[in-house]
Coordinates of C-alpha atoms and ligand atoms in Angstrom, one line a residue:
X50 CA 92.3 -168.4 -108.3
X51 CA 91.7 -170.7 -111.3
X52 CA 95.1 -169.9 -112.7
X53 CA 95.2 -172.5 -115.5
X54 CA 91.7 -171.6 -116.7
X55 CA 92.7 -167.9 -116.9
X56 CA 95.7 -168.8 -119.0
X57 CA 93.7 -171.1 -121.2
X58 CA 91.2 -168.3 -121.9
X59 CA 94.0 -166.0 -122.8
X60 CA 95.3 -168.5 -125.4
X61 CA 91.8 -169.1 -126.6
X62 CA 91.3 -165.4 -127.2
X63 CA 94.5 -165.3 -129.2
X64 CA 93.2 -168.1 -131.5
X65 CA 89.8 -166.4 -131.7
X66 CA 91.5 -163.2 -132.9
X67 CA 93.3 -165.2 -135.5
X68 CA 90.0 -166.7 -136.6
X69 CA 90.9 -170.2 -135.4
X70 CA 88.5 -172.3 -133.4
X71 CA 90.8 -174.1 -131.0
X72 CA 88.8 -175.3 -127.9
X73 CA 89.5 -176.8 -125.5
X74 CA 92.9 -175.4 -124.7
X75 CA 94.9 -176.9 -121.9
X76 CA 98.2 -175.4 -120.8
X77 CA 100.6 -177.2 -118.4
X78 CA 103.0 -176.1 -115.8
X79 CA 106.4 -175.5 -117.2
X80 CA 108.8 -178.3 -116.5
X81 CA 111.8 -176.0 -116.0
X82 CA 112.1 -172.4 -115.0
X83 CA 113.8 -171.5 -118.2
X84 CA 110.7 -172.5 -120.1
X85 CA 108.7 -169.9 -118.2
X86 CA 105.7 -170.5 -115.9
X87 CA 103.4 -172.4 -118.2
X88 CA 103.6 -174.0 -121.6
X89 CA 101.1 -174.4 -124.3
X90 CA 101.9 -177.7 -126.2
X91 CA 98.7 -178.0 -128.2
X92 CA 100.1 -176.6 -131.5
X93 CA 101.2 -180.1 -132.7
X94 CA 97.7 -181.6 -132.3
X95 CA 96.1 -178.5 -133.9
X96 CA 98.5 -178.5 -136.7
X97 CA 97.3 -182.0 -137.7
X98 CA 93.7 -181.1 -137.7
X99 CA 94.2 -177.8 -139.5
X100 CA 96.8 -179.3 -141.8
X101 CA 99.4 -176.6 -140.9
X102 CA 102.9 -176.4 -139.6
X103 CA 103.0 -176.5 -135.8
X104 CA 105.4 -173.6 -135.6
X105 CA 103.1 -171.6 -137.7
X106 CA 100.3 -172.3 -135.2
X107 CA 102.6 -171.4 -132.3
X108 CA 103.4 -168.2 -134.2
X109 CA 99.7 -167.3 -134.5
X110 CA 99.4 -167.6 -130.7
X111 CA 102.4 -165.5 -130.0
X112 CA 101.3 -162.8 -132.5
X113 CA 97.7 -162.5 -131.2
X114 CA 98.3 -162.9 -127.5
X115 CA 97.3 -159.9 -125.3
X116 CA 100.4 -159.3 -123.4
X117 CA 98.8 -156.8 -121.0
X118 CA 96.8 -159.5 -119.3
X119 CA 97.9 -162.6 -117.3
X120 CA 100.6 -163.4 -119.8
X121 CA 103.6 -161.1 -120.1
X122 CA 105.7 -162.9 -122.6
X123 CA 105.4 -165.9 -125.0
X124 CA 108.2 -167.6 -126.9
X125 CA 108.2 -170.4 -129.4
X126 CA 110.4 -173.4 -128.6
X127 CA 111.3 -176.6 -130.4
X128 CA 108.8 -177.9 -133.0
X129 CA 106.0 -175.7 -131.8
X130 CA 105.9 -175.4 -128.0
X131 CA 104.9 -172.0 -126.6
X132 CA 106.5 -171.0 -123.4
X133 CA 104.6 -168.5 -121.3
X134 CA 105.7 -166.1 -118.6
X135 CA 103.1 -164.6 -116.4
X136 CA 102.7 -161.0 -115.8
X137 CA 104.4 -160.1 -112.4
X138 CA 102.0 -157.3 -111.7
X139 CA 98.9 -159.5 -112.3
X140 CA 100.5 -162.3 -110.2
X141 CA 101.2 -159.9 -107.4
X142 CA 97.8 -158.3 -107.5
X143 CA 96.1 -161.8 -107.4
X144 CA 98.2 -162.6 -104.3
X145 CA 97.1 -159.4 -102.7
X146 CA 93.5 -160.3 -103.4
X147 CA 94.0 -163.8 -102.0
X148 CA 95.3 -162.3 -98.7
X149 CA 92.1 -160.2 -98.4
X150 CA 90.0 -163.3 -98.8
X151 CA 89.3 -165.7 -95.9
X152 CA 89.4 -168.5 -98.4
X153 CA 92.7 -167.3 -99.7
X154 CA 91.3 -166.9 -103.2
X155 CA 89.9 -170.4 -103.6
X156 CA 86.4 -170.1 -105.0
X157 CA 83.4 -172.1 -103.8
X158 CA 82.1 -174.4 -106.5
X159 CA 79.4 -172.8 -108.6
X160 CA 77.7 -176.1 -109.2
X161 CA 78.1 -178.1 -106.0
X162 CA 76.9 -181.7 -105.9
X163 CA 76.1 -184.2 -103.1
X164 CA 78.9 -186.6 -102.5
X165 CA 78.8 -189.7 -100.3
X166 CA 82.2 -190.6 -98.9
X167 CA 82.2 -194.1 -97.5
X168 CA 85.2 -194.5 -95.1
X169 CA 86.5 -196.1 -92.0
X170 CA 84.0 -199.0 -91.9
X171 CA 85.5 -201.0 -89.1
X172 CA 84.1 -204.4 -88.2
X173 CA 82.5 -204.6 -84.8
X174 CA 83.5 -208.2 -84.3
X175 CA 87.2 -207.4 -84.7
X176 CA 89.8 -205.0 -83.6
X177 CA 90.0 -201.9 -85.8
X178 CA 93.3 -202.5 -87.7
X179 CA 95.8 -200.4 -89.7
X180 CA 93.7 -200.8 -92.9
X181 CA 90.9 -199.0 -91.2
X182 CA 93.4 -196.4 -90.1
X183 CA 94.3 -195.7 -93.7
X184 CA 90.7 -195.6 -94.8
X185 CA 89.8 -193.2 -92.0
X186 CA 92.6 -190.8 -92.7
X187 CA 92.2 -190.8 -96.5
X188 CA 88.4 -190.7 -96.3
X189 CA 88.4 -187.8 -93.9
X190 CA 90.8 -185.8 -96.0
X191 CA 88.7 -186.4 -99.2
X192 CA 85.6 -185.3 -97.3
X193 CA 87.4 -182.1 -96.0
X194 CA 88.6 -181.3 -99.4
X195 CA 85.3 -181.7 -101.2
X196 CA 83.6 -179.8 -98.4
X197 CA 86.0 -176.9 -98.6
X198 CA 85.5 -176.7 -102.4
X199 CA 81.8 -176.4 -101.8
X200 CA 80.2 -179.8 -102.4
X201 CA 77.7 -181.2 -99.9
X202 CA 79.6 -184.1 -98.3
X203 CA 77.7 -186.9 -96.7
X204 CA 80.1 -189.1 -94.6
X205 CA 79.0 -192.7 -94.3
X206 CA 80.6 -195.1 -91.9
X207 CA 79.6 -198.6 -93.2
X208 CA 80.5 -200.5 -90.1
X209 CA 80.3 -204.3 -90.1
X210 CA 77.8 -205.1 -87.4
X211 CA 75.9 -208.0 -88.8
X212 CA 76.7 -211.7 -89.5
X213 CA 76.9 -215.1 -87.9
X214 CA 79.9 -214.2 -85.6
X215 CA 77.7 -212.1 -83.5
X216 CA 75.8 -215.1 -82.1
X217 CA 78.9 -216.4 -80.5
X218 CA 80.0 -212.9 -79.3
X219 CA 76.8 -212.0 -77.6
X220 CA 76.4 -215.4 -76.0
X221 CA 79.9 -214.9 -74.6
X222 CA 79.1 -211.3 -73.5
X223 CA 76.1 -212.6 -71.7
X224 CA 78.2 -215.2 -70.0
X225 CA 81.0 -212.9 -68.9
X226 CA 78.2 -211.0 -67.2
X227 CA 79.8 -207.7 -66.4
X228 CA 79.2 -204.6 -68.4
X229 CA 81.5 -205.7 -71.1
X230 CA 83.4 -202.5 -71.2
X231 CA 86.6 -203.9 -69.8
X232 CA 86.7 -207.2 -71.6
X233 CA 85.7 -205.6 -74.9
X234 CA 88.6 -203.1 -74.7
X235 CA 90.6 -205.8 -76.4
X236 CA 88.2 -207.1 -79.0
X237 CA 90.8 -209.5 -80.4
X238 CA 91.2 -211.2 -77.1
X239 CA 87.5 -211.2 -76.5
X240 CA 87.0 -212.9 -79.8
X241 CA 89.6 -215.5 -79.1
X242 CA 88.1 -216.2 -75.7
X243 CA 84.7 -216.5 -77.2
X244 CA 86.0 -218.8 -79.9
X245 CA 87.8 -220.9 -77.4
X246 CA 84.5 -221.3 -75.5
X247 CA 82.7 -222.2 -78.7
X248 CA 85.2 -224.9 -79.6
X249 CA 85.4 -226.4 -76.2
X250 CA 81.8 -226.5 -75.1
X251 CA 79.1 -228.0 -77.3
X252 CA 76.3 -226.5 -75.4
X253 CA 77.8 -223.0 -75.6
X254 CA 78.2 -223.6 -79.4
X255 CA 74.6 -224.5 -79.7
X256 CA 73.5 -221.5 -77.8
X257 CA 75.7 -219.3 -80.0
X258 CA 74.0 -220.8 -83.1
X259 CA 70.6 -220.3 -81.6
X260 CA 71.5 -216.7 -80.9
X261 CA 72.3 -216.1 -84.5
X262 CA 68.8 -217.1 -85.5
X263 CA 67.4 -215.2 -82.7
X264 CA 69.1 -211.9 -83.5
X265 CA 68.0 -212.3 -87.1
X266 CA 64.4 -212.9 -86.2
X267 CA 64.3 -209.9 -83.9
X268 CA 64.3 -211.6 -80.5
X269 CA 64.3 -208.8 -77.9
X270 CA 66.8 -210.2 -75.4
X271 CA 69.3 -211.1 -78.1
X272 CA 68.9 -207.8 -79.9
X273 CA 69.5 -205.9 -76.6
X274 CA 72.7 -207.9 -76.1
X275 CA 73.7 -207.3 -79.7
X276 CA 73.1 -203.5 -79.4
X277 CA 75.1 -203.4 -76.2
X278 CA 78.0 -205.2 -77.9
X279 CA 77.9 -202.8 -80.9
X280 CA 77.6 -199.8 -78.7
X281 CA 80.8 -200.7 -76.7
X282 CA 82.7 -201.7 -79.8
X283 CA 81.8 -198.5 -81.6
X284 CA 82.8 -196.6 -78.5
X285 CA 86.3 -198.0 -78.8
X286 CA 86.4 -196.9 -82.5
X287 CA 85.3 -193.5 -81.4
X288 CA 88.2 -193.2 -79.1
X289 CA 90.4 -193.7 -82.1
X290 CA 88.4 -191.1 -84.1
X291 CA 88.8 -188.7 -81.3
X292 CA 92.5 -189.2 -81.0
X293 CA 92.9 -188.8 -84.7
X294 CA 90.7 -185.7 -84.8
X295 CA 88.6 -187.0 -87.6
X296 CA 85.1 -185.8 -88.3
X297 CA 83.2 -189.0 -87.9
X298 CA 80.2 -189.1 -85.5
X299 CA 77.4 -191.6 -84.7
X300 CA 75.2 -189.7 -87.1
X301 CA 77.5 -190.8 -89.9
X302 CA 77.1 -194.5 -89.1
X303 CA 75.0 -196.4 -91.5
X304 CA 75.9 -199.9 -90.4
X305 CA 75.4 -203.0 -92.5
X306 CA 72.3 -203.8 -90.4
X307 CA 70.7 -200.5 -91.4
X308 CA 70.0 -202.2 -94.8
X309 CA 68.6 -205.4 -93.5
X310 CA 65.0 -204.6 -94.3
X311 CA 65.8 -203.7 -97.9
X312 CA 67.9 -206.8 -98.8
X313 CA 64.9 -208.8 -99.9
X314 CA 64.0 -206.0 -102.3
X315 CA 67.4 -206.1 -103.8
X316 CA 66.8 -209.7 -104.8
X317 CA 63.3 -209.1 -106.2
X318 CA 64.5 -206.0 -108.1
X319 CA 67.4 -207.9 -109.6
X320 CA 64.9 -210.6 -110.6
X321 CA 62.6 -208.1 -112.2
X322 CA 65.6 -206.7 -114.1
X323 CA 66.1 -210.2 -115.4
X324 CA 69.6 -210.4 -113.9
X325 CA 69.2 -213.2 -111.4
X326 CA 70.3 -216.7 -112.0
X327 CA 70.3 -219.7 -109.6
X328 CA 73.6 -221.6 -109.2
X329 CA 74.0 -224.5 -106.7
X330 CA 70.9 -223.1 -104.9
X331 CA 72.4 -219.7 -104.5
X332 CA 71.1 -216.5 -106.2
X333 CA 73.7 -215.0 -108.5
X334 CA 74.3 -212.3 -111.0
X335 CA 76.5 -213.3 -113.9
X336 CA 78.2 -210.3 -115.5
X337 CA 79.3 -210.5 -119.1
X338 CA 83.1 -211.1 -119.3
X339 CA 83.3 -212.0 -115.6
X340 CA 84.1 -215.5 -114.6
X341 CA 83.0 -215.3 -111.0
X342 CA 79.4 -214.4 -110.4
X343 CA 78.2 -212.0 -107.8
X344 CA 76.4 -214.1 -105.2
X345 CA 73.6 -212.1 -103.7
X346 CA 71.8 -214.8 -101.6
X347 CA 73.1 -218.0 -100.3
X348 CA 71.1 -221.3 -100.6
X349 CA 70.1 -221.0 -96.9
X350 CA 68.6 -217.6 -97.6
X351 CA 71.4 -215.6 -96.1
X352 CA 72.6 -212.4 -97.7
X353 CA 76.1 -211.3 -98.4
X354 CA 78.5 -208.3 -98.3
X355 CA 77.7 -207.6 -101.9
X356 CA 73.9 -207.6 -101.3
X357 CA 74.3 -205.0 -98.5
X358 CA 76.5 -202.9 -100.7
X359 CA 73.8 -203.0 -103.5
X360 CA 71.2 -201.9 -101.0
X361 CA 73.6 -199.1 -99.8
X362 CA 74.1 -198.0 -103.4
X363 CA 70.4 -197.7 -103.9
X364 CA 70.0 -195.7 -100.7
X365 CA 72.9 -193.4 -101.4
X366 CA 71.8 -192.6 -105.0
X367 CA 68.1 -192.4 -104.5
X368 CA 67.4 -191.5 -100.9
X369 CA 70.5 -189.4 -100.2
X370 CA 70.6 -188.1 -103.8
X371 CA 74.4 -188.4 -104.2
X372 CA 75.9 -187.7 -107.6
X373 CA 79.3 -189.0 -106.7
X374 CA 79.8 -192.0 -104.3
X375 CA 83.4 -192.6 -103.2
X376 CA 84.5 -195.8 -101.4
X377 CA 87.7 -195.4 -99.5
X378 CA 88.5 -199.1 -99.1
X379 CA 91.5 -201.4 -99.3
X380 CA 92.7 -202.1 -102.8
X381 CA 92.1 -205.8 -102.2
X382 CA 88.4 -205.2 -102.5
X383 CA 88.6 -203.7 -106.0
X384 CA 87.1 -206.8 -107.6
X385 CA 84.1 -206.5 -105.2
X386 CA 83.5 -202.9 -106.0
X387 CA 83.9 -203.3 -109.8
X388 CA 81.2 -206.0 -109.7
X389 CA 78.9 -204.3 -107.4
X390 CA 79.1 -201.0 -109.3
X391 CA 78.3 -202.8 -112.5
X392 CA 75.4 -204.6 -111.1
X393 CA 74.0 -201.4 -109.6
X394 CA 74.2 -199.6 -112.8
X395 CA 72.9 -202.4 -115.0
X396 CA 70.0 -203.0 -112.7
X397 CA 69.2 -199.3 -112.6
X398 CA 69.7 -199.0 -108.8
X399 CA 72.0 -196.1 -109.6
X400 CA 71.3 -193.6 -112.4
X401 CA 73.8 -193.5 -115.2
X402 CA 75.1 -190.0 -114.4
X403 CA 76.1 -190.9 -110.8
X404 CA 79.9 -191.3 -110.5
X405 CA 80.9 -194.4 -108.6
X406 CA 84.5 -194.7 -107.5
X407 CA 86.6 -197.0 -105.5
X408 CA 89.3 -194.9 -103.8
X409 CA 91.6 -197.8 -103.3
X410 CA 94.6 -197.8 -101.1
X411 CA 97.5 -200.2 -100.5
X412 CA 98.6 -202.2 -97.5
X413 CA 100.5 -200.8 -94.6
X414 CA 103.8 -202.5 -94.2
X415 CA 106.5 -202.3 -91.5
X416 CA 110.1 -201.2 -92.2
X417 CA 111.1 -204.6 -93.3
X418 CA 108.4 -204.7 -95.9
X419 CA 106.1 -207.1 -94.1
X420 CA 102.4 -206.5 -93.3
X421 CA 102.2 -204.4 -90.1
X422 CA 102.0 -206.6 -87.0
X423 CA 103.0 -206.6 -83.4
X424 CA 106.2 -208.4 -82.4
X425 CA 104.2 -211.6 -81.6
X426 CA 102.4 -211.4 -84.8
X427 CA 99.1 -209.9 -83.5
X428 CA 97.3 -206.9 -84.8
X429 CA 98.6 -203.6 -83.8
X430 CA 96.0 -201.8 -81.7
X431 CA 95.4 -198.4 -83.3
X432 CA 95.0 -196.6 -80.0
X433 CA 98.4 -197.8 -78.9
X434 CA 99.9 -196.8 -82.1
X435 CA 98.5 -193.3 -81.8
X436 CA 99.6 -193.0 -78.2
X437 CA 103.1 -193.9 -79.3
X438 CA 103.0 -191.2 -81.9
X439 CA 102.3 -188.6 -79.3
X440 CA 105.2 -189.9 -77.0
X441 CA 107.7 -189.9 -79.9
X442 CA 106.5 -186.4 -81.1
X443 CA 107.2 -185.0 -77.6
X444 CA 110.8 -186.1 -78.0
X445 CA 111.1 -184.4 -81.4
X446 CA 109.9 -181.0 -80.2
X447 CA 112.8 -178.7 -79.6
X448 CA 111.0 -175.7 -78.1
X449 CA 110.0 -177.8 -75.1
X450 CA 110.9 -175.1 -72.6
X451 CA 108.6 -172.6 -74.1
X452 CA 105.5 -174.6 -73.1
X453 CA 103.7 -175.5 -69.9
X454 CA 103.3 -179.3 -69.4
X455 CA 99.7 -179.2 -70.6
X456 CA 100.5 -177.1 -73.6
X457 CA 103.4 -179.4 -74.5
X458 CA 101.1 -182.4 -74.3
X459 CA 98.7 -180.7 -76.7
X460 CA 101.5 -179.8 -79.0
X461 CA 102.8 -183.3 -79.0
X462 CA 99.3 -184.6 -79.9
X463 CA 99.1 -182.2 -82.8
X464 CA 102.6 -183.0 -84.0
X465 CA 102.4 -186.8 -83.4
X466 CA 99.0 -187.4 -84.9
X467 CA 99.8 -185.0 -87.7
X468 CA 102.9 -187.0 -88.6
X469 CA 100.9 -190.2 -88.8
X470 CA 98.3 -188.7 -91.0
X471 CA 100.7 -186.8 -93.2
X472 CA 102.9 -189.8 -93.9
X473 CA 99.9 -191.8 -94.9
X474 CA 98.5 -189.1 -97.2
X475 CA 101.8 -188.2 -98.8
X476 CA 102.3 -191.4 -100.8
X477 CA 100.4 -192.4 -103.9
X478 CA 97.5 -194.0 -102.0
X479 CA 97.4 -197.1 -104.2
X480 CA 101.0 -198.1 -103.3
X481 CA 101.7 -200.1 -100.3
X482 CA 102.8 -197.9 -97.5
X483 CA 105.8 -198.4 -95.3
X484 CA 105.2 -197.2 -91.7
X485 CA 108.5 -195.7 -90.4
X486 CA 108.5 -193.6 -87.3
X487 CA 111.9 -191.9 -87.9
X488 CA 110.9 -190.8 -91.4
X489 CA 107.6 -189.5 -90.4
X490 CA 108.9 -187.5 -87.4
X491 CA 111.7 -185.9 -89.3
X492 CA 112.0 -182.2 -89.8
X493 CA 113.4 -182.8 -93.3
X494 CA 111.8 -184.1 -96.4
X495 CA 108.1 -184.2 -97.3
X496 CA 106.8 -184.5 -93.7
X497 CA 104.2 -182.7 -91.6
X498 CA 107.0 -181.4 -89.3
X499 CA 108.7 -179.7 -92.3
X500 CA 105.4 -177.9 -93.0
X501 CA 104.6 -177.1 -89.4
X502 CA 108.2 -175.8 -88.9
X503 CA 107.9 -173.5 -91.8
X504 CA 104.6 -172.2 -90.6
X505 CA 106.0 -171.6 -87.1
X506 CA 109.0 -169.9 -88.6
X507 CA 106.8 -167.4 -90.4
X508 CA 104.8 -166.8 -87.2
X509 CA 108.0 -166.0 -85.4
X510 CA 108.9 -163.4 -88.1
X511 CA 105.6 -161.7 -87.5
X512 CA 106.1 -161.9 -83.7
X513 CA 109.4 -160.1 -84.1
X514 CA 108.0 -157.6 -86.5
X515 CA 105.3 -156.8 -84.1
X516 CA 103.3 -154.5 -86.3
X517 CA 100.4 -154.7 -88.7
X518 CA 101.5 -155.2 -92.3
X519 CA 99.9 -153.0 -94.9
X520 CA 100.8 -152.5 -98.4
X521 CA 101.0 -154.5 -101.6
X522 CA 103.2 -157.2 -103.1
X523 CA 105.9 -156.2 -105.6
X524 CA 107.8 -159.0 -107.1
X525 CA 111.5 -158.1 -107.4
X526 CA 113.2 -161.3 -108.5
X527 CA 112.8 -164.7 -110.1
X528 CA 112.5 -166.5 -106.8
X529 CA 109.7 -164.2 -105.5
X530 CA 108.0 -164.6 -108.8
X531 CA 108.0 -168.4 -108.6
X532 CA 106.9 -168.3 -105.0
X533 CA 103.9 -166.1 -105.9
X534 CA 103.0 -168.2 -108.9
X535 CA 103.1 -171.3 -106.8
X536 CA 100.9 -169.7 -104.2
X537 CA 98.3 -168.9 -107.0
X538 CA 98.3 -172.5 -108.0
X539 CA 96.7 -173.7 -104.8
X540 CA 93.1 -173.8 -106.2
X541 CA 94.2 -175.7 -109.3
X542 CA 95.9 -178.2 -107.1
X543 CA 92.9 -178.7 -104.9
X544 CA 90.5 -179.1 -107.8
X545 CA 92.7 -181.8 -109.4
X546 CA 93.2 -183.5 -106.1
X547 CA 89.5 -183.6 -105.6
X548 CA 88.8 -184.9 -109.0
X549 CA 91.4 -187.7 -108.7
X550 CA 90.7 -188.3 -105.0
X551 CA 94.4 -188.0 -104.5
X552 CA 95.6 -186.3 -101.2
X553 CA 99.2 -186.8 -102.2
X554 CA 98.8 -184.1 -104.9
X555 CA 98.2 -181.7 -102.0
X556 CA 101.2 -182.9 -100.0
X557 CA 103.5 -182.7 -103.0
X558 CA 102.3 -179.2 -103.6
X559 CA 102.9 -178.2 -100.0
X560 CA 106.4 -179.7 -100.2
X561 CA 107.2 -177.7 -103.3
X562 CA 105.8 -174.5 -101.8
X563 CA 107.6 -174.8 -98.5
X564 CA 110.9 -175.7 -100.2
X565 CA 110.6 -172.7 -102.4
X566 CA 109.7 -170.5 -99.5
X567 CA 112.7 -171.7 -97.5
X568 CA 115.0 -170.7 -100.4
X569 CA 113.3 -167.4 -100.7
X570 CA 113.7 -166.8 -97.0
X571 CA 117.3 -167.6 -97.0
X572 CA 118.1 -165.4 -100.0
X573 CA 115.7 -162.6 -99.5
X574 CA 116.0 -161.3 -96.0
X575 CA 112.8 -159.8 -94.5
X576 CA 113.6 -158.2 -91.1
X577 CA 117.3 -157.6 -91.7
X578 CA 118.4 -154.0 -91.4
X579 CA 118.9 -152.2 -94.7
X580 CA 115.9 -153.8 -96.4
X581 CA 113.8 -151.0 -97.6
X582 CA 110.2 -150.6 -96.3
X583 CA 108.4 -151.4 -99.5
X584 CA 110.5 -154.6 -100.1
X585 CA 110.0 -155.7 -96.5
X586 CA 106.3 -155.2 -96.7
X587 CA 106.1 -157.2 -99.9
X588 CA 108.1 -160.0 -98.5
X589 CA 106.1 -160.1 -95.3
X590 CA 103.0 -160.4 -97.4
X591 CA 104.4 -163.2 -99.4
X592 CA 105.3 -165.0 -96.1
X593 CA 101.9 -164.4 -94.8
X594 CA 100.2 -165.9 -97.8
X595 CA 102.6 -168.8 -97.7
X596 CA 101.6 -169.4 -94.0
X597 CA 97.9 -169.2 -94.8
X598 CA 98.3 -171.6 -97.6
X599 CA 100.2 -174.1 -95.5
X600 CA 97.5 -173.8 -92.8
X601 CA 94.6 -174.3 -95.2
X602 CA 96.4 -177.1 -96.9
X603 CA 97.1 -178.9 -93.7
X604 CA 93.6 -178.2 -92.4
X605 CA 92.2 -180.2 -95.4
X606 CA 94.6 -183.0 -94.5
X607 CA 93.1 -182.9 -91.0
X608 CA 96.3 -181.5 -89.5
X609 CA 96.7 -178.5 -87.2
X610 CA 99.4 -175.9 -87.2
X611 CA 101.3 -174.5 -84.2
X612 CA 102.9 -171.1 -83.6
X613 CA 106.1 -172.5 -82.1
X614 CA 107.9 -175.8 -82.5
Ligands
LIG22 N1 83.8 -203.4 -93.2 C1 84.6 -203.5 -94.4 C2 86.0 -204.0 -94.1 O1 86.5 -203.9 -93.0 C3 84.7 -202.1 -95.0 C4 83.5 -201.5 -95.5 C5 83.7 -200.7 -96.7 N2 82.4 -200.1 -97.2 C6 81.5 -200.7 -97.9 N3 80.5 -200.1 -98.3 N4 81.7 -202.0 -98.3 O2 86.5 -204.6 -95.0

């Protein structure tokens, strides 16, 4: 449910009854249990505009609040804070309702929009690296989240499949002769070998240059080679997607080359908008206040990364009709996106009301704080990294004997991949991220295993209980009350995480929820003899809603749950 909104309305009603116009109201979660569940801290600001004493304003709220609704108790604190306690009956009833709803009480947006999420975007001439891993994981989560909340999500994989390197690469592919599948398994090596050929043999180098021109002019033979190259390369990326369990398919690919035919129009449109300037033979856009111009066409006529992105922005806003376009790309490209977004808006390629955002993320580091590399300084192959995660996860699973070998393999995949994803999503995405196997595969702390373990624990309670649970929730103590209120916060958390494109808000929430649940479970026995039936039912229902919330939360993060760990 939209818990905050409900509380805001209750406060608003109190003001209305007192004849005060006080919109918008915004309550916050209480910082300490002794301050209640929520706090209204707006009295100070209102006092200024109404020229009154803040405590007087707070008093007005307390006097006019309807205490039979969502709020049960309100108290003034300090200079004019209002501490709010939620009504346990209402909280319990809302939890009951959430349990009856397959969406566990999270509404579908009433006003959905089309959102383009640009993520993954590997380069076909190079091995997919850890930066693309981060983009893929964060982008997929953002897409799942917006999709769950009801927006129409259009996933776009802006792969780098165009540029002068491809002349050399396809010339080499032709020379190697075989189907390319084996040699292209290691793109980095393939690139090195091709480059070595290029440097050593002048006639090969000439051919490579000739092939660049030929692909660009649409020569059939070269295009066939190029397509084959891209197809194999993309196939390797898809192996990674498949292992990761992300929802990216060929249909989502809108490669750089997709925009080739519209690049010339980008230049003429910029010219028409009076934004083009020549500098050293290149076509540039100079933005006010920016020292470095955006180069959109080189002196030899070639287009650039920025030109393609301008064409893509036009396509996404006008052909796809997106109202929000989110780029999940390394923070080091923030200068690029700032400029490109500005140019697109100023040139009218993208209407004013379209939200353009760079969902930036930091660099992946190893434990010693250096950029993530193999021992010999090479790029870590993603597929190897993911395979290792599965192997390590198998070691971490304690209930090995309860599984057949195939089932254990599957479990290890869920746990291992889940751990890699969760660790990435759980940090503030803009920070650099330290990749640490031990930390990510720990059962303690803010990890996927901690969540999956709690989920499995609850499933085992239900297995032991062995009966259908029917009845309603009755909150009997402070801890149950807090657990229930936390469960009801789920929708608010998702809404905010979607707005901020911040998956770590979801992981923080899950961590709080599970920690609270574990405490509840320790203190408030469920199946133990002597617990009366009504209390048992209520606690079972709270456990059930906790499990469902963990499951839904993890599903948005692209992580599966298991019944036994
Ligand atoms: N291929 C780019 C890279 O590896 C990422 C593409 C991001 N998307 C975009 N529309 N520019 O850096």
